[in-house]
Amino acid sequence: MMGIWWTARRTSGLINYLKNNFRVFVRSTAQLTRPAGGAIMTVVAIGITLALPALLYVVTDNIDQLGRNWETRAQVNLFLVKNVENPAALQARLQSLKEIDRIDAVSPDQGLSDFKKYSGFARASDLLDANPLPWTLVVHFTREHSNIEAVQRFIDRAAQLPEVDNVRSDVLWLKRLTAVVEIGHRLVWVLAILLGLAVVVIISNTVRLAILSRTHEIEVIKLIGGTDRFIRRPFLYQGFVQGALGAVTAVLLTTICIEALREPITGLVGEYGSGYRLVGLSWTNAGVLFALGSGLGWVASRWSVGRHLKDIEP
Amino acid sequence: MMGIWWTARRTSGLINYLKNNFRVFVRSTAQLTRPAGGAIMTVVAIGITLALPALLYVVTDNIDQLGRNWETRAQVNLFLVKNVENPAALQARLQSLKEIDRIDAVSPDQGLSDFKKYSGFARASDLLDANPLPWTLVVHFTREHSNIEAVQRFIDRAAQLPEVDNVRSDVLWLKRLTAVVEIGHRLVWVLAILLGLAVVVIISNTVRLAILSRTHEIEVIKLIGGTDRFIRRPFLYQGFVQGALGAVTAVLLTTICIEALREPITGLVGEYGSGYRLVGLSWTNAGVLFALGSGLGWVASRWSVGRHLKDIEP
Amino acid sequence: MIAFNDVTKRYPGGHEALKHVSFKLPAGEMAFLTGHSGAGKSTLLKLIVVIERATQGQVVVNEQNLTRLPRRKLPRFRRQIGVVFQDHKLLPEQTVFENVALPLVVSGYSPKDTPRRVRAALDKVGLLGKEAMFPLMLSGGEQQRVGIARAVVTRPSILLADEPTGNVDAAMSDDIMDLFRLFNQVGTTVLVATHELRHIERLGKPVLCLDDGYLVDRPADQWID
Amino acid sequence: MIAFNDVTKRYPGGHEALKHVSFKLPAGEMAFLTGHSGAGKSTLLKLIVVIERATQGQVVVNEQNLTRLPRRKLPRFRRQIGVVFQDHKLLPEQTVFENVALPLVVSGYSPKDTPRRVRAALDKVGLLGKEAMFPLMLSGGEQQRVGIARAVVTRPSILLADEPTGNVDAAMSDDIMDLFRLFNQVGTTVLVATHELRHIERLGKPVLCLDDGYLVDRPADQWID
Ligand SMILES: Nc1ncnc2c1ncn2[C@@H]1O[C@H](COP(=O)(O)OP(=O)(O)OP(=O)(O)O)[C@@H](O)[C@H]1O
Ligand SMILES: Nc1ncnc2c1ncn2[C@@H]1O[C@H](COP(=O)(O)OP(=O)(O)OP(=O)(O)O)[C@@H](O)[C@H]1O
Ligand SMILES: [Mg+2]
Ligand SMILES: [Mg+2]
């Protein structure tokens, strides 16, 4: 059985006050560990509920991370007019724009050999008399400016330059990625709200049932002259402790899940030789989770106990 | 307070038996709707917990759907040797392979104009004396066979053909996609297990607390000669009904979430003019969810009540 | 028939509530059980309903040796016995009617007969008209009488009562004892634990007297006022 | 001081448990409350502890008019009163010691003093040595006495007892009544509801007699055995 312990609310001196609070705290906690006290179930329920948004967070964090490794940075190719012999001046000019990370200049020779490699027309292109390719500037955008608006703005301006014959970009790919990220963000929001709701509902439901099974005790203490605050205290501690232990469980569960996924994911991702490493739950985030769990436990208890104390007359 | 109702277990005749069961069922259910009976909270908790895997399912379903619209089907380009004038024979031969969906034959002229369009070297390629391009077969794989193994096998075989000069494929893109899908599947598994666990834990925790608050009643009925089965029945019905109502809540929540996401998602995806429409929860899946919810409710109750009945002596 | 054969009951804490108790109450007889507070009266009754099991010795009720009765046979066994508990043990969320009907429901009696039987039992304890009330709305004595009505509603072959008149006035107390005698006259075995020696004198039935767990011949001097 | 001025209590169902009751028990006095089962004794006591509120009329306790006492002032008010409940109202998951210590804890008494006081109270009801037991391990009479110990542990200025001797034998019953008289002698206002007219005769204290909700002059003939 889940026990609730009442001890003195008010005694002389702060030390005694703290001592007493500590005693209630310890005993409320001790109740959770009693073998019969299947309150562990409640802790597990809260743990799982908290683990879900944590896992969700880690997943989006990792998608972010992955995105940084894959070609999420916008890239625009500027094909210069045939008579530009050296694009260094233009390159330097463009380089100063804040949205541009790096510019690679590809010479006509380099371009042709790339083309051969790309198209597989090694033999076919041998038939060409002269190299028909111009200088090309491959413009890499910074991560922050890798959005459709900035790229489109750049394209429009670049097209006006006299040195530029033609502008090519992978805006479609960028658009798609933006859409996916956008949808992902919305989904995370929806799930986060649902899960937050679930945590509150589960904790306050638990407290409700805990109070229900203590109706008799609460009534007796009221009759003896116990204030609402006195009655509430052990429930609050219990809610707090359950929330806190739930958070710890959540951290463990999340870590276990991530470790279970680490090997296959890095294995798969590693095939591209990218420097990507699976990101786990940081200490900061574990701290946030802990604060959230115990805070929610406290608040849900406070809310639930307040609502149900009134139901118990007189 | 959450009420539990006991009525006759055994009477003469099947009709009476069913009548009695029905009466227990109705009264157990009625308890849930009592204003004081905040059992609605439990239903909401179960509803949210069930909504999460449902939402997850819908999301993967939609990613699948999206994938079908985007280029997830493998594509291999076969560049034929220069002297092949008409690839129809080869095309017909390959077409009979089960992994191939469709083969487009691209003539050298068509190829050149595509190349011009692609590369933006409209002017540059005018310099070419003759069309250096051969016939090309663009081989589209069926969805089922769009995996690395099948594509690689095909590439190896195609390379041996005397008509084929060169084979090009987008295996890298395919590999990446496979990796993402693989990770997604693992994630769905992990989440599904976590969520299933959460549902069981939440329901059995609820039943546990419900039993705890009825310890006195159960004891009395035992003393009067009530069998375990008699005592268990209203709890089972309550678990069943809570699970079922939770499932209904889950269907509602899932539908609400999907509708909240429908407009922005179709808006974003629609930019590519693809025929993609957001897929909701099908009637079948809603049915599965309902069966799952009520089944889990029943099983969790059965398990929990069985475990805790023994604790109540004598 | 209730027979105790050298029964000792030791509670987990180590306290021996009953020590080498032997007696026999033949079927159809009535007896009183008395003794000071904490003497072991309730414990003795609990052994008969198998709320507790004897640490040593045999308890035989209606030809069944309770030391060997398996758990799953308990419900059917208990249906033969009506018990008035010292702390009433009513269900607070069910009405008086439902509380009294409970043993009928549990034993699977015909639902058609239930209302008539319940009303008859309530009539006997003077509570007709309170069927729709909940136990917490009743006075202490009324609750006790609901407990009595519930114990007799199935017309059990054995009737046990633990301090059934602790909360009622003298007149009502006499009525209740007369009711038990009536049940005994139609063949029920009756065992009543009580502090009120008045009844013992008035009804002239045999007395089992406990003193600190031992069965003694007669009430010690101090119990006679 | 307890004063009832034309008090009527009607329960939600419509039943009038008290009808135009007026009386005054001056501070430091002791009185008995009697009447048949369901006469309204417990209801009268409940009005004094504000477990129920009067439908009509005034209840004044220690200069405080209870009809106007706001909810948040109830705890402090109740700490002045020790109550022995008819159904004991012990906490089943706390030991006897913790149960008796509860009023001290609730009122914020010094924790240093608690063990001494609790043991003194338990000694008075003959339960020293049972501190570590849980209420469900006690006999009916022992539970009742724990309830008495809890009621007196804070030495309240008013002591109410509802059928405090319903579950104990005659000797113990006398001891308990003597204990109440002792408390009264040191200045506590005492009001005891009981069916046992024996005590009323023995102690020679004034009697409030209820008959179906009305306060009557003396016990009706039927209450005298
Ligand atoms: N579950 C238990 N665990 C430990 N001791 C117990 C338990 N139940 C009863 N006892 C002890 O056994 C003794 C006898 O208890 P019992 O209830 O049989 O007394 P009783 O004769 O019915 O007394 P009363 O007249 O006060 O009801 C008491 O001293 C009590 O403390
Ligand atoms: N909450 C309630 N709702 C409705 N009726 C009630 C409620 N409480 C008590 N009553 C009724 O009021 C009447 C008086 O009850 P009360 O408990 O005051 O009697 P009492 O004198 O203490 O009797 P006893 O000696 O049996 O304890 C009873 O008939 C009872 O049914
Ligand atoms: Mg007893
Ligand atoms: Mg009363």
Short mmCIF file of C-alpha atoms in Angstrom, two decimals, chain C residues 41 45 84-86 144 161-167 192-196, chain D residues 166-168:
data_model
loop_
_atom_site.label_atom_id
_atom_site.label_comp_id
_atom_site.label_asym_id
_atom_site.label_seq_id
_atom_site.Cartn_x
_atom_site.Cartn_y
_atom_site.Cartn_z
CA LYS C 41 -13.44 -13.60 21.62
CA LEU C 45 -14.96 -16.27 15.89
CA VAL C 84 -22.31 -10.01 12.54
CA PHE C 85 -18.97 -8.23 12.71
CA GLN C 86 -17.87 -6.09 15.62
CA GLN C 144 -25.08 -2.52 13.55
CA ALA C 161 -22.31 -12.44 16.25
CA ASP C 162 -19.46 -10.36 17.65
CA GLU C 163 -20.75 -7.81 20.14
CA PRO C 164 -24.00 -7.29 18.19
CA THR C 165 -25.54 -5.00 20.78
CA GLY C 166 -22.59 -2.72 21.61
CA ASN C 167 -24.21 0.31 20.01
CA VAL C 192 -22.81 -14.70 20.32
CA ALA C 193 -19.84 -12.83 21.77
CA THR C 194 -20.98 -10.22 24.25
CA HIS C 195 -20.02 -8.20 27.31
CA GLU C 196 -23.60 -7.85 28.49
CA GLY D 166 -19.75 0.01 23.63
CA ASN D 167 -17.03 -2.58 23.11
CA VAL D 168 -15.52 -3.06 26.55
#
